[in-house]
Coordinates of C-alpha atoms and ligand atoms in Angstrom, one line a residue:
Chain A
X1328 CA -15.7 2.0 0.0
X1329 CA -12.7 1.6 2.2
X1330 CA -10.9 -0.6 -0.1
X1331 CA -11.1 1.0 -2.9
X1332 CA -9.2 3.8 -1.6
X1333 CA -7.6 6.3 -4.3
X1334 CA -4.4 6.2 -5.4
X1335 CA -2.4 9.0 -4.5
X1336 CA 0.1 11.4 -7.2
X1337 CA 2.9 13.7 -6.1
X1338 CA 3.1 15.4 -9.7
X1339 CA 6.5 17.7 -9.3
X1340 CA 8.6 20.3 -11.6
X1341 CA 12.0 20.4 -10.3
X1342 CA 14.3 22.6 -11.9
X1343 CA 14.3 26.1 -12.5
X1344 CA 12.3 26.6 -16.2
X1345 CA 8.8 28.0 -15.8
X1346 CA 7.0 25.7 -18.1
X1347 CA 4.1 23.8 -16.0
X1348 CA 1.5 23.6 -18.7
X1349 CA 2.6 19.8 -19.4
X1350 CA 2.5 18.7 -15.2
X1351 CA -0.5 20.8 -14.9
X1352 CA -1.9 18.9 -17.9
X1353 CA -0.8 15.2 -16.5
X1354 CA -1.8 16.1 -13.2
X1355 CA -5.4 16.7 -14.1
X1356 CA -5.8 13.7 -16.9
X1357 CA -4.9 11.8 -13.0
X1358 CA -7.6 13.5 -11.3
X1359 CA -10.3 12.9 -14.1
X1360 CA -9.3 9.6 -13.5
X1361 CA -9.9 9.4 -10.1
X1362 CA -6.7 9.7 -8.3
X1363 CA -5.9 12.1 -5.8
X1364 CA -3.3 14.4 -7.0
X1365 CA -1.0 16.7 -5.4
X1366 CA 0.7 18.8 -7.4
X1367 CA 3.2 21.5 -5.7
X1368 CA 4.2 24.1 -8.4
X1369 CA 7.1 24.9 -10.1
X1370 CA 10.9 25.6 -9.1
X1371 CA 10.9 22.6 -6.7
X1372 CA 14.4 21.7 -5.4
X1373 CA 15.0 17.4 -4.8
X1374 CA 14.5 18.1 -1.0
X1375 CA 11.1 20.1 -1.6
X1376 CA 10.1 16.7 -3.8
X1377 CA 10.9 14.2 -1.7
X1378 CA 9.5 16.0 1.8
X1379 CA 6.3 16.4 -0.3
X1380 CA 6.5 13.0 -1.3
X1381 CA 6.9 11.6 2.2
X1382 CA 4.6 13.6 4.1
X1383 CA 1.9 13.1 1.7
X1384 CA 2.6 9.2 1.7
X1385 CA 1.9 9.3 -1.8
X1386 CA 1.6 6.1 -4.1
X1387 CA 3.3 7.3 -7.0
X1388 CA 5.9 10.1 -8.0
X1389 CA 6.1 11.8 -11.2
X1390 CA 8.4 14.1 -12.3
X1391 CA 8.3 16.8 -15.4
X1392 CA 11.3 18.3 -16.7
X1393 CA 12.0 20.6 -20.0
X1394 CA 15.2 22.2 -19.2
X1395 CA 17.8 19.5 -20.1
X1396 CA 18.4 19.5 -16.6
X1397 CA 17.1 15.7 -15.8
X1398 CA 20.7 14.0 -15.9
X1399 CA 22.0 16.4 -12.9
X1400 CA 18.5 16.8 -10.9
X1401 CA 16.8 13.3 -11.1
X1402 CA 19.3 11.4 -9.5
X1403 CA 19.4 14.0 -6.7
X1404 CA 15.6 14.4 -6.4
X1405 CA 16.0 10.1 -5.9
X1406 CA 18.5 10.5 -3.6
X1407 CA 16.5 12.4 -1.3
X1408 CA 13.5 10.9 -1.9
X1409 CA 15.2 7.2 -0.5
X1410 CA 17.0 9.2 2.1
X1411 CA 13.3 9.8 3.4
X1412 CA 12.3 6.1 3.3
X1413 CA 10.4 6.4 -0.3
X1414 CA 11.7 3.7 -2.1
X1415 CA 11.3 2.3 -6.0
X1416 CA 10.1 -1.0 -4.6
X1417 CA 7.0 0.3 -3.0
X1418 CA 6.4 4.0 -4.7
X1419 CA 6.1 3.7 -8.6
X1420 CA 8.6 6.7 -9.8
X1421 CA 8.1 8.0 -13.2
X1422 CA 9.0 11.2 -15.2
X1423 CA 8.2 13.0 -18.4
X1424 CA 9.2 16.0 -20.8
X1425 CA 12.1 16.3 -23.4
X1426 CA 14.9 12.9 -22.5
X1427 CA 16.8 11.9 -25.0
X1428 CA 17.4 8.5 -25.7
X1429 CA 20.9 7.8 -24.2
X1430 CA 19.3 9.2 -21.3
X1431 CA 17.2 6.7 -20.5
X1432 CA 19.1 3.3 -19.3
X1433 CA 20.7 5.6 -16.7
X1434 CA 17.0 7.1 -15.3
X1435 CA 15.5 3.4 -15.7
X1436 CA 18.6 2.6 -13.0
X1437 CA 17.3 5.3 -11.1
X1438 CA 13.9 3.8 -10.7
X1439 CA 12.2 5.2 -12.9
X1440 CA 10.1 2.6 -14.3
X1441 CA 8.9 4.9 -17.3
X1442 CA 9.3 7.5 -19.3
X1443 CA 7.4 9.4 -21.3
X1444 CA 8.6 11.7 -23.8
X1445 CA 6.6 14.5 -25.7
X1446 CA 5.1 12.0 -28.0
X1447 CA 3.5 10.5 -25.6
X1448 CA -0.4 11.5 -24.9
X1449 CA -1.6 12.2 -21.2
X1450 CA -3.9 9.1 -22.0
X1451 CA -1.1 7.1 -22.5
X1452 CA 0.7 8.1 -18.7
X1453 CA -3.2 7.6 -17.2
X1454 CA -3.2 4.3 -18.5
X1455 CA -0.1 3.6 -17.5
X1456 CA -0.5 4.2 -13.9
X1457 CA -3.7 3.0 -13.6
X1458 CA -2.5 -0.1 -14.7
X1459 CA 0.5 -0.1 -12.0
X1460 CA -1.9 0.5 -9.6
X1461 CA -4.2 -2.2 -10.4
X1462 CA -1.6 -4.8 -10.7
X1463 CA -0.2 -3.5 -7.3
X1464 CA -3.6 -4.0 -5.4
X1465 CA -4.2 -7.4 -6.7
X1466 CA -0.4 -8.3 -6.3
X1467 CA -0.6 -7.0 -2.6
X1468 CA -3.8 -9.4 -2.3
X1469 CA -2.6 -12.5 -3.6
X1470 CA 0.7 -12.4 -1.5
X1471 CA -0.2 -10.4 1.4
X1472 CA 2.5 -7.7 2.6
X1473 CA 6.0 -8.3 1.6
Chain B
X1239 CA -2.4 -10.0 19.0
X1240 CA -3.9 -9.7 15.6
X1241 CA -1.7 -9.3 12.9
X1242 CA -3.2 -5.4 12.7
X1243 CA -2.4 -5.1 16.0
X1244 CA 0.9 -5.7 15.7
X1245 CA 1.0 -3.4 12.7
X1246 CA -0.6 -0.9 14.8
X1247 CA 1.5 -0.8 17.8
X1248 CA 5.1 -1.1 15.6
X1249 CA 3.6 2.1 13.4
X1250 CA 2.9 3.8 16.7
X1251 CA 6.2 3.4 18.1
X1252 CA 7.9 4.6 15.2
X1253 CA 5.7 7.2 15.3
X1254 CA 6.4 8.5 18.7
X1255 CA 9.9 8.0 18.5
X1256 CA 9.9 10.3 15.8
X1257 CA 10.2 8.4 12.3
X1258 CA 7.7 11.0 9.9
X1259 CA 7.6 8.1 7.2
X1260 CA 5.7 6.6 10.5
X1261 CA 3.5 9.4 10.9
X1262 CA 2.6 9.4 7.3
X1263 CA 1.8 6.1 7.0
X1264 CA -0.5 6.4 9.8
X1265 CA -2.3 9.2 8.6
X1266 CA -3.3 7.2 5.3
X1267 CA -4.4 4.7 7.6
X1268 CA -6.3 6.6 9.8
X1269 CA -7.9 8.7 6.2
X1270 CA -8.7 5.5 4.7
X1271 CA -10.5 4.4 7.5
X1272 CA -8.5 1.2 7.9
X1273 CA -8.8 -1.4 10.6
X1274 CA -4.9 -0.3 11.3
X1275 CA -5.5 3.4 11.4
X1276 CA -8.3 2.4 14.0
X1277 CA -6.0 0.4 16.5
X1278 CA -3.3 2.8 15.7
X1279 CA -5.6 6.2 16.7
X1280 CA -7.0 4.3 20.0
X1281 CA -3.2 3.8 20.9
X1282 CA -2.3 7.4 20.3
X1283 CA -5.4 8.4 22.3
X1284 CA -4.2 9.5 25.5
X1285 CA -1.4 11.3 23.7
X1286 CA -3.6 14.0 22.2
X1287 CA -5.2 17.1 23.5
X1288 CA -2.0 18.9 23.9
X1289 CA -2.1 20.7 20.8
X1290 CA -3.7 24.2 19.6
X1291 CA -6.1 23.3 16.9
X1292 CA -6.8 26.0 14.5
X1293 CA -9.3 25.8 11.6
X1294 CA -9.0 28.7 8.7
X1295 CA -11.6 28.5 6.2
X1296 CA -13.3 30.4 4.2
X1297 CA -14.1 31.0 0.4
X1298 CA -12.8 29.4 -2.6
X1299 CA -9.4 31.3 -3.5
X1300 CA -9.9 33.8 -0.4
X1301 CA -6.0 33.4 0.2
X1302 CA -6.4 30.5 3.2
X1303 CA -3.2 28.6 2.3
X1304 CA -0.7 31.7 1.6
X1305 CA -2.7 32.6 4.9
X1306 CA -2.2 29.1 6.5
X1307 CA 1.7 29.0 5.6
X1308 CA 2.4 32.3 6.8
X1309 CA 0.5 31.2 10.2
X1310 CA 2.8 28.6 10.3
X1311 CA 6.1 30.0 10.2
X1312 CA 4.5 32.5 12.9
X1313 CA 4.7 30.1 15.1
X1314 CA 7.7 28.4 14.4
X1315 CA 9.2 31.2 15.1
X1316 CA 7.8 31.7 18.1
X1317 CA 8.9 27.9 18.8
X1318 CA 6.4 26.1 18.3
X1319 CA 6.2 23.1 15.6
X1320 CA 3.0 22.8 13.4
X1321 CA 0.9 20.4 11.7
X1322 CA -1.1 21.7 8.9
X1323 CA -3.6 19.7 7.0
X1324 CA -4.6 21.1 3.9
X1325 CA -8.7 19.5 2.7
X1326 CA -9.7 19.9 -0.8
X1327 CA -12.9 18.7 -2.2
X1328 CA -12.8 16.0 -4.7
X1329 CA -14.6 15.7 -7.9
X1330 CA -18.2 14.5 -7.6
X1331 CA -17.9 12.8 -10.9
X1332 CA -14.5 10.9 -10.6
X1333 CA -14.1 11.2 -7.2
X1334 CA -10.5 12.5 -7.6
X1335 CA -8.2 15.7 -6.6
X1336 CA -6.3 17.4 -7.3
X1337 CA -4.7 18.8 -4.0
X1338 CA -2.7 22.0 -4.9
X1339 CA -2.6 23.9 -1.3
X1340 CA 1.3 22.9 -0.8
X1341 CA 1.9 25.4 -3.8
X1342 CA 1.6 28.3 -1.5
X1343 CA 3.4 26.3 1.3
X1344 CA 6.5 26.1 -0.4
X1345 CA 9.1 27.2 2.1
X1346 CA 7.7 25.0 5.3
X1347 CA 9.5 21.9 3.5
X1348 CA 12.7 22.9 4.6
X1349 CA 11.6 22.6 8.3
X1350 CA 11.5 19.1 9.7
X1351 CA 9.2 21.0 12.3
X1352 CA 6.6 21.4 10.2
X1353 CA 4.3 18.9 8.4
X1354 CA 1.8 19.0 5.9
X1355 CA -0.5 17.1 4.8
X1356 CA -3.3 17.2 1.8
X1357 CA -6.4 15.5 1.8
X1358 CA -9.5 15.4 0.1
X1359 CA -13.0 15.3 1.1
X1360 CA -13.9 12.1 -0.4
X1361 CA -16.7 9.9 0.7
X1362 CA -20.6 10.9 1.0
X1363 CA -21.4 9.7 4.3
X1364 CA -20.5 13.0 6.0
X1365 CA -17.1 10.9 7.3
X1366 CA -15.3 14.1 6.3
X1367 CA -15.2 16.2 9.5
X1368 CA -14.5 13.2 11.6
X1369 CA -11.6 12.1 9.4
X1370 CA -9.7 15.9 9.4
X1371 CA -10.0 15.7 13.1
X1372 CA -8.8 12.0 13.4
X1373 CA -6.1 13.4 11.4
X1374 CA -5.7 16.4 13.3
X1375 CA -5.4 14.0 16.4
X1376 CA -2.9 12.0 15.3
X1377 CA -0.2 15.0 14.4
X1378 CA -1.2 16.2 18.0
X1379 CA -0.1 12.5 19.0
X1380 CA 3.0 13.7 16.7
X1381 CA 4.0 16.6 19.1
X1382 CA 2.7 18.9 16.9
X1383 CA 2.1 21.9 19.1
X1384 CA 0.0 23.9 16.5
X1385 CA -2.4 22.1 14.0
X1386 CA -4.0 24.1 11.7
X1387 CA -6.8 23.0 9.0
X1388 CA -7.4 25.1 6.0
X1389 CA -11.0 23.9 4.5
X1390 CA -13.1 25.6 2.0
X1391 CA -15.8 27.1 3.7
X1392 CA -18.5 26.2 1.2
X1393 CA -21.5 24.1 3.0
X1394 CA -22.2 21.9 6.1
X1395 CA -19.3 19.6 5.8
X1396 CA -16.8 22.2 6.3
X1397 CA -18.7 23.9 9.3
X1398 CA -18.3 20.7 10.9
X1399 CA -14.7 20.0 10.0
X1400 CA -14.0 23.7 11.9
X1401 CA -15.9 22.7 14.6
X1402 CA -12.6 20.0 15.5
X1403 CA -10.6 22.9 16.3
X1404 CA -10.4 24.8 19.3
X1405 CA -10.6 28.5 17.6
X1406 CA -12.0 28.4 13.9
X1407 CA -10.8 31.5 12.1
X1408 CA -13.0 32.7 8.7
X1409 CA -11.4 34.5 6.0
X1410 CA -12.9 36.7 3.8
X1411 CA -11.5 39.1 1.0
X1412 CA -12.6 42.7 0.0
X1413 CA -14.6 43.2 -2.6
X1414 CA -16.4 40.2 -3.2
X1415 CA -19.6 40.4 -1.5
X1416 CA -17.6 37.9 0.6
X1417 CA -19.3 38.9 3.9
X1418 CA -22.9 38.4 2.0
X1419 CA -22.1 35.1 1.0
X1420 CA -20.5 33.8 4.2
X1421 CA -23.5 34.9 6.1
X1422 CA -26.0 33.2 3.8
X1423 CA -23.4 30.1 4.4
X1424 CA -23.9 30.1 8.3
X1425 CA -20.0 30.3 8.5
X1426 CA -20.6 33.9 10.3
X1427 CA -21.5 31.9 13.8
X1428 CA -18.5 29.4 13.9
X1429 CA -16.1 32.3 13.6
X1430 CA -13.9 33.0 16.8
X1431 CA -11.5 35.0 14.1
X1432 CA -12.5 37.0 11.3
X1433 CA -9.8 38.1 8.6
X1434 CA -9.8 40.2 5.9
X1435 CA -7.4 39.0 3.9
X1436 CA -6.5 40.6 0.6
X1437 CA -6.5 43.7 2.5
X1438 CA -4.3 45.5 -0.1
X1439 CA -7.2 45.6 -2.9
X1440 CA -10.1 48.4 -2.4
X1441 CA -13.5 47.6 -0.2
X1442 CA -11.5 46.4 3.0
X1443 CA -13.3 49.9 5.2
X1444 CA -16.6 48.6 3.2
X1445 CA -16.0 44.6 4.9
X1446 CA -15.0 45.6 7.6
X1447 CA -18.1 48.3 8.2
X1448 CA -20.2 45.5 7.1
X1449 CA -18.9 42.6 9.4
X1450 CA -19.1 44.8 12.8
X1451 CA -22.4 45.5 12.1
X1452 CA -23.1 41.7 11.8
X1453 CA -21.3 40.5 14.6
X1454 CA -22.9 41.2 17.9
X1455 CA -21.5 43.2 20.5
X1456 CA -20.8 41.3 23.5
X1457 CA -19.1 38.5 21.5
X1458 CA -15.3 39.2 21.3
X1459 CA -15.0 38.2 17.3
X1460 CA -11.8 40.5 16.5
X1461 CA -11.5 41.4 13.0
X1462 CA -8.0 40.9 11.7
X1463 CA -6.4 42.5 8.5
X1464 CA -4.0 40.6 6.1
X1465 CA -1.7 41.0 3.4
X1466 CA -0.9 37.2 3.1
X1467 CA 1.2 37.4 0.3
X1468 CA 3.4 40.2 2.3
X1469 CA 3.1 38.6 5.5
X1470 CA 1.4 41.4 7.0
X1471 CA -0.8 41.1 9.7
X1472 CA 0.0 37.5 10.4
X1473 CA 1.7 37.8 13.8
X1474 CA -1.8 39.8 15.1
X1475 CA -3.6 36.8 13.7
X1476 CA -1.5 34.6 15.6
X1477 CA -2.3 36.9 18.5
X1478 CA -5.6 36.7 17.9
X1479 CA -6.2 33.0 17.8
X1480 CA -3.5 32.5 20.8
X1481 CA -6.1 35.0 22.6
X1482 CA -9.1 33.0 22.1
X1483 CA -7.6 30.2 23.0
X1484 CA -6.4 31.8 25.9
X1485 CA -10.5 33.2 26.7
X1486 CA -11.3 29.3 26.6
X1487 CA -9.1 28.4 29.2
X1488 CA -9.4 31.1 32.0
X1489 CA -13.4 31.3 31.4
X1490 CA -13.4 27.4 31.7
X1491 CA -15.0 27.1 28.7
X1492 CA -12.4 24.9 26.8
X1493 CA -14.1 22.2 28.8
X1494 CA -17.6 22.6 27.8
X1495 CA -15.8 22.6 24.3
X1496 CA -14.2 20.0 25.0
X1497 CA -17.1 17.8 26.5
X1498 CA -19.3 18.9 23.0
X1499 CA -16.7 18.1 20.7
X1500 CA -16.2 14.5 22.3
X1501 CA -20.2 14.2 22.6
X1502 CA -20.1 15.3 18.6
X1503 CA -17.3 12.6 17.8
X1504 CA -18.7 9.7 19.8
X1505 CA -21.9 10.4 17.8
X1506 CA -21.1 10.8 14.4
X1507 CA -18.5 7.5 15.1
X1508 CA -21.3 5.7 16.0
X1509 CA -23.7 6.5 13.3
X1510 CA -20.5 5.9 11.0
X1511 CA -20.2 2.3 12.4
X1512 CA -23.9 1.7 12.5
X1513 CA -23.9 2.5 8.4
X1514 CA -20.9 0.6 7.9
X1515 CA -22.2 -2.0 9.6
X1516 CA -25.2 -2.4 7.5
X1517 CA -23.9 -1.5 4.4
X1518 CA -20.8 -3.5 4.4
X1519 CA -22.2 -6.8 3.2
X1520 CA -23.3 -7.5 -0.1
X1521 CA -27.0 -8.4 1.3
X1522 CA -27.0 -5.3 3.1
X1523 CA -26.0 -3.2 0.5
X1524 CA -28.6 -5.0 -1.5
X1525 CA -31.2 -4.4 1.1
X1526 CA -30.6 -0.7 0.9
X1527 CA -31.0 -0.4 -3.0
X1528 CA -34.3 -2.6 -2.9
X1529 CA -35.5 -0.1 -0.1
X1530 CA -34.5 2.8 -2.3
X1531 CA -36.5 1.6 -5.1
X1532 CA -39.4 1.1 -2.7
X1533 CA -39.3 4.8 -1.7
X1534 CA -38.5 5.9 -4.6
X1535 CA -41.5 4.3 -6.5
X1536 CA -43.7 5.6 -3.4
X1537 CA -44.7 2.5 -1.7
X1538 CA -42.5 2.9 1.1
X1539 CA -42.0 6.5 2.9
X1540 CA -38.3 6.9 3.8
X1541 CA -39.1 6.7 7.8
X1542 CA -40.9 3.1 7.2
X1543 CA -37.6 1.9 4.8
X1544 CA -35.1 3.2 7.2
X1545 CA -36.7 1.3 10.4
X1546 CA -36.9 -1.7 8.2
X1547 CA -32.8 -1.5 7.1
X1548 CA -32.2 -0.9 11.2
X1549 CA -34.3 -4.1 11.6
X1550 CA -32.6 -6.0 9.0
X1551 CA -29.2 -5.8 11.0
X1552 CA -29.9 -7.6 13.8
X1553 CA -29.3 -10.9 11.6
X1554 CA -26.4 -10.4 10.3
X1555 CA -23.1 -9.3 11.8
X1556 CA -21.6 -6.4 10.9
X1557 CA -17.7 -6.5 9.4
X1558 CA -15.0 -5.9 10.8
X1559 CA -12.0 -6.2 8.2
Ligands
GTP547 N1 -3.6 40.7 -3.6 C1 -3.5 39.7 -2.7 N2 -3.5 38.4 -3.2 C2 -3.4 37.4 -2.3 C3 -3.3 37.6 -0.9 N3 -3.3 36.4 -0.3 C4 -3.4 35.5 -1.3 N4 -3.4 36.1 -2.5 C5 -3.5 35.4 -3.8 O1 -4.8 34.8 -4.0 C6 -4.7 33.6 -4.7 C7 -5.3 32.4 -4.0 O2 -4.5 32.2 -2.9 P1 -4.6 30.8 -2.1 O3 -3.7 30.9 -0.8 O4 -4.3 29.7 -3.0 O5 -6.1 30.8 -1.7 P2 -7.0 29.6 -1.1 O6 -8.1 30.2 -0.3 O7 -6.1 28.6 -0.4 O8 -7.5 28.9 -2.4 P3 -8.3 27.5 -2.5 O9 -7.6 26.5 -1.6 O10 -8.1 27.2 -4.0 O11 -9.7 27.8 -2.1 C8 -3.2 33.4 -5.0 O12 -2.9 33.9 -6.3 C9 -2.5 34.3 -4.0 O13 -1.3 34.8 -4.4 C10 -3.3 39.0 -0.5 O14 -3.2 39.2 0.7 N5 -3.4 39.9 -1.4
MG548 MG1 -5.9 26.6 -0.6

């Protein structure tokens, strides 16, 4: 029971738009699929993020955005978030919502290992995680801590 | 020294020496029941008891968490620095959460005073209550001067997780038949507080009529009114539990507390261990389920099968990794 402890989501909205139907969505399609999900509203600034993200020691970050705003905000919210210790190399960092294409070499610099645009369905990000995590127990297994 | 040891002690010095990645860390640890989080907690031991542990709890959408985050920046402004630790239940069925008390929190993230943590109730082997206040203990090891717990006050589990803390506040809203229900629940004994919260919508005279005439005389149960949302009445709340608190210490009761809360721990550590310890192995696992279907099919009685899966340990011994 011990090891097969959930993994844990920080599901955040930074920026100022008002439009949480899509987190609330993802962050729920997480918790039907057994993660633990923490999901802290709307209007979050980079520093709320990243505090959350720490003090919650969460496994993965994902962040929604509609505004346009990504290409000022997501670099910021990353910059807090390794300020505080929570790195790319051990916390999976994704984002979703409206990116255009010639925005996404620059967020994959980031750390953001994907990124999923409105096409994408909530299946596809479950998967997608799940996946990561899997990988990530078994990897931490078969090499031991790094 | 083990190689968890060594884990332990160099999480525990960052810890102490302030690094809240540290303190994080050891919390998940500590929730997840590892061997680290074990070693870690019996190091930070003798730190704790310095703390003022509250427990607010109380229905489902009552108001506990606007209640809880107003509570805490009472008391950072009276100086004090604050651990919260927010439990939601988790789905029966996936067994996930989703954890959404930090919404109402929102402006204790700028204060590197104040942490907060969200956890989920998890397993079924009634682990829950001594979890929160293994968590509890370790942002008391923090320096945390203040811990509250918000739980939802909805059966047996929670009444236990309130019984960690030294003054267990229950909140209630007007209106709902709230003080009906939490009687029925048995949460009307454990409560050292009572709020009303939502005290701006119509019924708070009819609650409050209704819960003095519940709560006995001679107890001092003060009944606090709230507007968490406008922050009103949080300072008499903080009053209030700083009062009880208070009570505990000059009537020497905080002892006797004290002494039952450690006799409660040591006990439900040591059934804990006792089930993991038969249940962690495959064959003891699979001792259990033929047991089960014994019972289940009547030719055992469940007093019979549970002396038999007590027997069946001596052979084996238990795990400790
Ligand atoms: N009118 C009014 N609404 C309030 C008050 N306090 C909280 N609320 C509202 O009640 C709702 C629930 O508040 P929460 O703080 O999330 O309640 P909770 O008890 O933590 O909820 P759960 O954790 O889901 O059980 C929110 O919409 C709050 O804004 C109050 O004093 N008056
Ligand atoms: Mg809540």
């Amino acid at each position: 029971m011990t090891n097969e402890r959930p993994t844990r989501v920080l599901i955040a909205k930074p920026g100022l738009d008002g439009h949480e139907r899509g987190a609330k969505i993802v962050a729920r399609a997480l918790r039907d699929a057994g993660m633990e999900v923490i999901y802290t509203g709307i209007r979050q600034t980079p520093e709320m993020i990243a505090e959350a993200a720490l003090q919650e020691d969460v496994d993965v970050v994902g962040l929604s955005i509609l505004s346009g705003a990504h290409a000022e905000l997501f670099p910021r919210v990353v910059a807090a978030l390794k300020e505080r210790g929570v790195v790319p190399e051990e916390v999976l960092f994704f984002a979703g919502g409206i990116i255009p294409d010639e925005d996404i070499p620059a967020l994959k610099e980031l750390g953001f290992r994907e990124i999923f645009r409105p096409g994408a369905s909530t299946r596809d990000i479950v998967e997608y995680v799940r996946q990561w995590a899997a990988e990530r127990a078994s990897g931490g297994e078969a090499t031991g801590k790094p | 020294m083990t190689a968890t040891a060594a884990e332990a002690e160099e999480l525990v010095s960052r810890l102490l020496g302030g690094d809240r990645r540290a303190l994080a860390r050891a919390l998940t640890f500590v929730e997840n029941g590892d061997p680290v989080g074990r070693q870690a907690l019996s190091l930070l031991y003798p730190k704790t008891g310095r703390a003022q542990i509250a427990g607010i709890t109380g229905g489902s959408g009552t108001g506990k968490s606007t209640l809880t985050g107003q509570l805490a920046k009472e008391y950072r402004r009276r100086g004090r620095s604050v651990g919260v630790v927010a439990v939601d239940p988790s789905s029966p069925f996936s067994h996930g959460a989703l954890l959404g008390d930090r919404i109402r929190m929102q402006e204790l993230t700028a204060d590197r005073d104040v942490f907060v943590r969200s956890m989920a109730t998890r397993g079924e082997l009634g682990g829950l209550a001594a979890t929160t206040g293994d968590v509890a203990a370790v942002l008391d090891a923090a320096g945390k001067q203040v811990v509250l717990i918000e739980t939802v006050g909805a059966g047996q589990d929670e009444v236990e997780v309130a019984s960690a803390a030294d003054t267990t506040v229950v909140v209630l809203t007007p209106g709902g038949g709230d003080g009906v229900q939490a009687m029925k629940a048995g949460i009307m004994e454990i409560a050292d507080v009572l709020v009303i919260n939502k005290a701006d919508l119509a019924g708070v005279d009819a609650l409050a009529a209704q819960l003095t005439a519940i709560t006995p005389r001679d107890t001092h149960v003060p009944v606090i009114r709230t507007v968490a949302t406008r922050n009103e009445g949080t300072a008499e709340l903080a009053d209030a539990i700083d009062a009880h608190r208070q009570r505990l210490e000059s009537s020497g009761e905080r002892e006797r507390v004290a002494l039952d809360r450690a006799r409660r721990q040591v006990l439900a550590q040591a059934r804990l261990q006792l089930l993991a310890g038969l249940l962690d192995s495959e064959s003891g696992r699979a001792r259990l389920d033929q047991l089960v279907k014994a019972v289940a099919a009547r030719e055992l009685d469940p007093y019979t099968a549970a002396q038999r899966l007590l027997d069946s340990a001596g052979g084996e011994p238990a795990s400790t990794t």
